[in-house]
């Protein structure tokens, strides 16, 4: 979890029910920081491996949207990518109007120019068992050992890292840098359902080097990458650049989508390893 002056980022896993704490979170924001208005909401997740195993409202996206709408009224829901590897998003930004109108709207929101902002997420599955073995108590004495052995400490330099190694296996880390950049990685190493999520707001004109470092560290068979960026941010160029990555090293792009929201651009791409 990351809390800053204007933003609350909550990342969960397994059967956690994050939307059930919405009322409490909104109340806390009001009580502790005096925030009574929500400017925007981004609720996103990839398709669950076993949706029926989830607790309500997370057992289907429609129920999640219904609950979010009961709080925020005019949200918009999107599903990107093919059925089994799809990625869901709920946000308050309307996808409407012409591109010119959207540009103008971006400048006109309360007379302010929106803050430059970008987020990259890399959601990896079917990972190399040799790498996944690092994230168990049997092979790493401490979380810091696992962080170093996997090269997580080198992915984005300058991060202060808070890491945790679960027993018998599993790993989570949150990192923050002095400039406000964050990185968060969560690892499920069990071979039958191996999964790693990476997320950061690091500003970059190109994401290919970061992507290459993350892929070299975890060696997934398949991954989804999403880039969310304001059009003026460095990340916007990096997101558009994804369109040109038809192939990335040993991976081939099997799906890609691009959305233009008011104030944000979103790129989704799915990559799979070439058959060996
Ligand atoms: C990366 S963790 C989940 C991290 C979660 N987002 C968090 O920060 O609490 C998931 C992995 O940890 C393992 N694990 C072990 N004990 C756990 C626990 N008490 N809670 C959650 N995951 C646990 C799971 O088997 C799985 O491999």
CSV table of C-alpha atoms and ligand atoms in Angstrom, one decimal:
chain,number,residue,atom,x,y,z
A,1,UNK,CA,0.0,0.0,0.0
A,2,UNK,CA,1.3,3.5,-0.9
A,3,UNK,CA,-0.3,6.6,0.6
A,4,UNK,CA,0.7,10.1,-0.6
A,5,UNK,CA,-0.9,13.5,-0.4
A,6,UNK,CA,-3.4,12.9,-3.2
A,7,UNK,CA,-3.3,9.2,-4.0
A,8,UNK,CA,-4.0,5.9,-2.4
A,9,UNK,CA,-2.6,2.8,-4.1
A,10,UNK,CA,-3.7,-0.6,-2.8
A,11,UNK,CA,-2.5,-3.8,-4.3
A,12,UNK,CA,-3.9,-7.1,-3.1
A,13,UNK,CA,-3.8,-10.8,-4.1
A,14,UNK,CA,-5.5,-14.1,-3.6
A,15,UNK,CA,-9.0,-14.0,-2.2
A,16,UNK,CA,-8.6,-10.5,-0.7
A,17,UNK,CA,-11.7,-8.4,-1.2
A,18,UNK,CA,-10.4,-4.9,-1.7
A,19,UNK,CA,-13.6,-3.3,-2.8
A,20,UNK,CA,-15.3,-4.3,0.4
A,21,UNK,CA,-13.1,-1.7,2.2
A,22,UNK,CA,-14.0,1.2,-0.1
A,23,UNK,CA,-16.3,2.8,2.5
A,24,UNK,CA,-13.7,2.6,5.2
A,25,UNK,CA,-10.9,3.9,2.9
A,26,UNK,CA,-13.0,6.9,1.8
A,27,UNK,CA,-13.9,7.6,5.5
A,28,UNK,CA,-10.2,7.4,6.5
A,29,UNK,CA,-9.2,9.8,3.7
A,30,UNK,CA,-11.8,12.3,5.0
A,31,UNK,CA,-10.9,11.8,8.7
A,32,UNK,CA,-7.1,11.9,8.4
A,33,UNK,CA,-6.6,14.3,5.4
A,34,UNK,CA,-9.9,16.1,5.0
A,35,UNK,CA,-10.4,14.7,1.5
A,36,UNK,CA,-14.1,14.6,0.8
A,37,UNK,CA,-14.0,14.4,-3.0
A,38,UNK,CA,-12.6,11.6,-5.2
A,39,UNK,CA,-11.0,13.0,-8.3
A,40,UNK,CA,-10.5,9.7,-10.0
A,41,UNK,CA,-10.5,5.9,-9.5
A,42,UNK,CA,-8.5,3.3,-11.3
A,43,UNK,CA,-9.6,-0.3,-10.4
A,44,UNK,CA,-7.8,-2.8,-12.6
A,45,UNK,CA,-7.0,-6.5,-12.5
A,46,UNK,CA,-6.2,-9.3,-15.0
A,47,UNK,CA,-8.6,-12.2,-15.4
A,48,UNK,CA,-8.4,-14.5,-12.4
A,49,UNK,CA,-7.1,-18.0,-12.9
A,50,UNK,CA,-10.2,-19.3,-11.0
A,51,UNK,CA,-12.8,-16.6,-10.9
A,52,UNK,CA,-15.4,-18.8,-9.2
A,53,UNK,CA,-13.0,-19.2,-6.2
A,54,UNK,CA,-13.2,-15.5,-5.5
A,55,UNK,CA,-15.5,-14.0,-2.9
A,56,UNK,CA,-18.3,-11.5,-3.9
A,57,UNK,CA,-18.1,-9.0,-5.5
A,58,UNK,CA,-14.9,-10.2,-7.0
A,59,UNK,CA,-16.4,-13.4,-8.5
A,60,UNK,CA,-17.3,-11.4,-11.7
A,61,UNK,CA,-16.4,-8.0,-13.1
A,62,UNK,CA,-20.1,-6.9,-13.5
A,63,UNK,CA,-20.5,-7.2,-9.7
A,64,UNK,CA,-17.3,-5.2,-9.1
A,65,UNK,CA,-18.6,-2.5,-11.5
A,66,UNK,CA,-22.0,-2.4,-9.8
A,67,UNK,CA,-20.3,-1.9,-6.4
A,68,UNK,CA,-18.0,0.8,-7.7
A,69,UNK,CA,-20.9,2.6,-9.4
A,70,UNK,CA,-22.8,2.6,-6.1
A,71,UNK,CA,-20.0,4.8,-4.8
A,72,UNK,CA,-18.9,6.8,-7.8
A,73,UNK,CA,-22.0,6.9,-10.0
A,74,UNK,CA,-20.7,7.6,-13.5
A,75,UNK,CA,-17.8,5.2,-13.9
A,76,UNK,CA,-16.8,3.5,-17.1
A,77,UNK,CA,-15.7,-0.2,-17.4
A,78,UNK,CA,-13.4,-1.7,-20.1
A,79,UNK,CA,-12.2,-5.1,-20.9
A,80,UNK,CA,-9.0,-5.4,-23.0
A,81,UNK,CA,-7.4,-8.4,-24.6
A,82,UNK,CA,-8.5,-11.9,-25.3
A,83,UNK,CA,-10.9,-13.8,-23.0
A,84,UNK,CA,-8.4,-15.8,-20.9
A,85,UNK,CA,-5.8,-13.1,-20.7
A,86,UNK,CA,-8.0,-10.1,-20.5
A,87,UNK,CA,-7.4,-7.1,-18.3
A,88,UNK,CA,-10.3,-5.2,-16.6
A,89,UNK,CA,-10.4,-1.5,-15.9
A,90,UNK,CA,-12.9,0.7,-14.1
A,91,UNK,CA,-12.3,4.4,-14.1
A,92,UNK,CA,-14.2,7.7,-13.9
A,93,UNK,CA,-12.7,9.1,-17.1
A,94,UNK,CA,-15.2,9.1,-20.0
A,95,UNK,CA,-14.0,7.7,-23.3
A,96,UNK,CA,-15.9,10.1,-25.6
A,97,UNK,CA,-15.5,13.1,-27.8
A,98,UNK,CA,-13.0,13.8,-30.4
A,99,UNK,CA,-9.3,13.7,-29.8
A,100,UNK,CA,-9.2,17.6,-30.1
A,101,UNK,CA,-12.0,17.9,-27.6
A,102,UNK,CA,-10.1,15.6,-25.2
A,103,UNK,CA,-6.9,17.7,-25.6
A,104,UNK,CA,-8.9,20.8,-24.8
A,105,UNK,CA,-10.7,19.2,-21.9
A,106,UNK,CA,-7.3,18.2,-20.4
A,107,UNK,CA,-6.3,21.8,-20.3
A,108,UNK,CA,-9.6,23.0,-18.9
A,109,UNK,CA,-10.2,20.7,-15.9
A,110,UNK,CA,-10.7,23.3,-13.2
A,111,UNK,CA,-8.5,25.7,-15.2
A,112,UNK,CA,-5.5,23.5,-14.3
A,113,UNK,CA,-3.2,21.3,-16.5
A,114,UNK,CA,-3.4,17.8,-15.2
A,115,UNK,CA,-0.3,16.5,-13.4
A,116,UNK,CA,2.1,14.5,-15.6
A,117,UNK,CA,1.7,10.9,-14.6
A,118,UNK,CA,2.4,7.4,-15.9
A,119,UNK,CA,2.1,3.8,-14.6
A,120,UNK,CA,3.6,0.7,-16.1
A,121,UNK,CA,2.4,-2.8,-15.1
A,122,UNK,CA,3.9,-6.1,-16.2
A,123,UNK,CA,1.8,-9.1,-15.3
A,124,UNK,CA,3.8,-12.3,-15.8
A,125,UNK,CA,2.7,-15.9,-15.7
A,126,UNK,CA,4.3,-19.3,-16.3
A,127,UNK,CA,7.7,-18.3,-14.9
A,128,UNK,CA,11.0,-20.0,-14.9
A,129,UNK,CA,11.0,-22.5,-12.0
A,130,UNK,CA,14.7,-21.8,-11.3
A,131,UNK,CA,13.9,-18.1,-10.7
A,132,UNK,CA,10.8,-18.9,-8.7
A,133,UNK,CA,12.8,-21.2,-6.4
A,134,UNK,CA,14.6,-18.1,-5.1
A,135,UNK,CA,11.4,-17.0,-3.4
A,136,UNK,CA,11.2,-19.7,-0.8
A,137,UNK,CA,12.5,-20.0,2.7
A,138,UNK,CA,14.3,-23.2,1.6
A,139,UNK,CA,16.5,-21.3,-0.8
A,140,UNK,CA,16.7,-17.8,0.6
A,141,UNK,CA,17.4,-17.1,4.3
A,142,UNK,CA,15.9,-13.6,4.2
A,143,UNK,CA,13.8,-11.4,2.0
A,144,UNK,CA,16.8,-9.3,1.4
A,145,UNK,CA,18.7,-12.3,0.1
A,146,UNK,CA,15.9,-13.1,-2.4
A,147,UNK,CA,15.8,-9.4,-3.5
A,148,UNK,CA,19.6,-9.5,-4.2
A,149,UNK,CA,19.7,-13.0,-5.8
A,150,UNK,CA,16.9,-12.2,-8.2
A,151,UNK,CA,18.3,-8.8,-9.2
A,152,UNK,CA,15.1,-7.0,-8.0
A,153,UNK,CA,17.4,-4.4,-6.2
A,154,UNK,CA,18.8,-3.5,-9.7
A,155,UNK,CA,15.6,-3.1,-11.6
A,156,UNK,CA,15.2,0.6,-10.8
A,157,UNK,CA,18.2,2.1,-9.0
A,158,UNK,CA,17.8,4.3,-5.9
A,159,UNK,CA,14.8,2.6,-4.2
A,160,UNK,CA,14.4,2.1,-0.5
A,161,UNK,CA,13.0,-1.4,-0.4
A,162,UNK,CA,10.6,-3.0,2.1
A,163,UNK,CA,10.6,-6.7,1.2
A,164,UNK,CA,8.9,-9.8,2.7
A,165,UNK,CA,9.5,-13.5,2.2
A,166,UNK,CA,6.5,-15.6,3.0
A,167,UNK,CA,6.7,-19.1,4.7
A,168,UNK,CA,7.2,-21.5,3.0
A,169,UNK,CA,7.3,-19.4,-0.2
A,170,UNK,CA,6.0,-16.2,-1.8
A,171,UNK,CA,7.5,-12.7,-1.9
A,172,UNK,CA,6.3,-9.1,-1.8
A,173,UNK,CA,8.2,-5.8,-2.0
A,174,UNK,CA,7.4,-2.1,-2.0
A,175,UNK,CA,10.1,0.4,-3.0
A,176,UNK,CA,10.1,4.2,-3.0
A,177,UNK,CA,12.7,6.7,-4.2
A,178,UNK,CA,13.3,10.3,-3.0
A,179,UNK,CA,11.7,11.6,-6.2
A,180,UNK,CA,8.3,10.0,-5.4
A,181,UNK,CA,8.8,7.1,-7.8
A,182,UNK,CA,7.5,3.7,-6.5
A,183,UNK,CA,7.9,0.1,-7.5
A,184,UNK,CA,5.9,-2.9,-6.2
A,185,UNK,CA,6.5,-6.5,-7.0
A,186,UNK,CA,4.4,-9.5,-5.8
A,187,UNK,CA,5.5,-13.1,-6.5
A,188,UNK,CA,3.6,-16.4,-6.3
A,189,UNK,CA,6.2,-19.0,-7.1
A,190,UNK,CA,4.1,-22.2,-6.9
A,191,UNK,CA,4.7,-24.0,-10.2
A,192,UNK,CA,1.1,-24.8,-10.8
A,193,UNK,CA,0.1,-21.1,-10.7
A,194,UNK,CA,3.3,-19.1,-10.9
A,195,UNK,CA,2.6,-15.4,-11.2
A,196,UNK,CA,4.6,-12.1,-10.8
A,197,UNK,CA,3.2,-8.6,-10.9
A,198,UNK,CA,5.4,-5.6,-11.4
A,199,UNK,CA,4.1,-2.0,-11.2
A,200,UNK,CA,5.9,1.4,-11.1
A,201,UNK,CA,5.3,5.0,-11.9
A,202,UNK,CA,8.9,5.5,-13.0
A,203,UNK,CA,9.1,8.2,-15.7
A,204,UNK,CA,10.8,7.0,-18.8
A,205,UNK,CA,10.8,8.0,-22.5
A,206,UNK,CA,11.3,4.3,-23.4
A,207,UNK,CA,10.2,1.3,-21.4
A,208,UNK,CA,12.1,-1.3,-23.5
A,209,UNK,CA,15.2,-1.3,-21.2
A,210,UNK,CA,13.1,-1.6,-18.0
A,211,UNK,CA,11.0,-4.3,-19.7
A,212,UNK,CA,14.1,-6.2,-20.7
A,213,UNK,CA,15.5,-6.1,-17.2
A,214,UNK,CA,12.2,-7.3,-15.7
A,215,UNK,CA,11.9,-10.1,-18.2
A,216,UNK,CA,15.5,-11.2,-17.8
A,217,UNK,CA,15.0,-11.3,-14.0
A,218,UNK,CA,11.8,-13.4,-14.0
A,219,UNK,CA,11.7,-15.2,-17.4
A,220,UNK,CA,8.0,-15.6,-17.9
A,221,UNK,CA,6.5,-17.6,-20.7
A,222,UNK,CA,3.7,-15.0,-21.1
A,223,UNK,CA,3.1,-11.4,-19.9
A,224,UNK,CA,0.7,-8.5,-20.2
A,225,UNK,CA,2.0,-5.0,-20.2
A,226,UNK,CA,-0.1,-2.0,-19.6
A,227,UNK,CA,1.0,1.6,-19.8
A,228,UNK,CA,-1.2,4.4,-18.5
A,229,UNK,CA,0.1,7.9,-19.1
A,230,UNK,CA,-1.0,11.5,-19.4
A,231,UNK,CA,-0.3,12.7,-23.0
A,232,UNK,CA,2.4,15.1,-21.8
A,233,UNK,CA,4.3,12.6,-19.7
A,234,UNK,CA,7.5,10.8,-20.8
A,235,UNK,CA,5.5,7.6,-20.4
A,236,UNK,CA,3.0,8.5,-23.2
A,237,UNK,CA,5.8,8.1,-25.8
A,238,UNK,CA,6.8,4.9,-24.1
A,239,UNK,CA,3.3,3.6,-24.3
A,240,UNK,CA,2.9,4.4,-28.0
A,241,UNK,CA,6.3,2.8,-28.6
A,242,UNK,CA,4.7,-0.5,-27.4
A,243,UNK,CA,2.7,-0.6,-30.7
A,244,UNK,CA,6.0,-1.0,-32.5
A,245,UNK,CA,7.2,-3.9,-30.3
A,246,UNK,CA,5.6,-6.6,-32.5
A,247,UNK,CA,8.4,-8.8,-31.1
A,248,UNK,CA,10.4,-8.2,-28.0
A,249,UNK,CA,13.4,-10.5,-27.7
A,250,UNK,CA,12.1,-14.0,-27.6
A,251,UNK,CA,8.5,-12.9,-27.2
A,252,UNK,CA,5.9,-12.1,-29.8
A,253,UNK,CA,3.0,-9.7,-29.4
A,254,UNK,CA,-0.2,-11.7,-29.8
A,255,UNK,CA,-2.6,-8.9,-28.9
A,256,UNK,CA,-2.5,-5.1,-28.4
A,257,UNK,CA,-5.1,-2.4,-27.8
A,258,UNK,CA,-4.9,1.3,-27.3
A,259,UNK,CA,-7.5,3.6,-25.6
A,260,UNK,CA,-7.6,7.3,-25.5
A,261,UNK,CA,-9.3,8.7,-22.4
A,262,UNK,CA,-9.8,12.2,-21.3
A,263,UNK,CA,-6.4,13.1,-20.0
A,264,UNK,CA,-4.9,9.7,-20.3
A,265,UNK,CA,-3.7,7.2,-22.9
A,266,UNK,CA,-3.7,3.5,-22.2
A,267,UNK,CA,-1.8,0.8,-24.0
A,268,UNK,CA,-2.4,-2.9,-23.4
A,269,UNK,CA,-0.3,-5.7,-25.0
A,270,UNK,CA,0.0,-9.4,-24.5
A,271,UNK,CA,3.2,-11.2,-25.3
A,272,UNK,CA,4.0,-15.0,-25.5
A,273,UNK,CA,7.3,-16.8,-25.8
A,274,UNK,CA,8.0,-18.1,-29.3
A,275,UNK,CA,7.5,-21.9,-29.3
A,276,UNK,CA,10.9,-23.5,-28.8
B,1,LIG,C1,3.1,-12.5,-3.0
B,1,LIG,S1,2.1,-13.2,-1.8
B,1,LIG,C2,0.8,-12.1,-1.8
B,1,LIG,C3,1.2,-10.7,-1.5
B,1,LIG,C4,0.1,-9.8,-1.1
B,1,LIG,N1,-0.2,-8.9,-2.1
B,1,LIG,C5,0.6,-9.1,0.1
B,1,LIG,O1,1.5,-8.2,0.0
B,1,LIG,O2,0.2,-9.5,1.2
B,1,LIG,C6,1.5,-14.6,-2.6
B,1,LIG,C7,2.4,-15.7,-2.4
B,1,LIG,O3,2.8,-15.8,-1.0
B,1,LIG,C8,2.4,-17.1,-0.5
B,1,LIG,N2,1.9,-16.9,0.9
B,1,LIG,C9,2.4,-17.6,2.0
B,1,LIG,N3,1.8,-17.2,3.1
B,1,LIG,C10,0.9,-16.2,2.7
B,1,LIG,C11,0.0,-15.4,3.4
B,1,LIG,N4,-0.1,-15.5,4.8
B,1,LIG,N5,-0.7,-14.5,2.8
B,1,LIG,C12,-0.5,-14.4,1.4
B,1,LIG,N6,0.3,-15.1,0.7
B,1,LIG,C13,1.0,-16.0,1.3
B,1,LIG,C14,1.3,-17.6,-1.4
B,1,LIG,O4,1.4,-19.0,-1.4
B,1,LIG,C15,1.8,-17.0,-2.8
B,1,LIG,O5,2.9,-17.8,-3.3
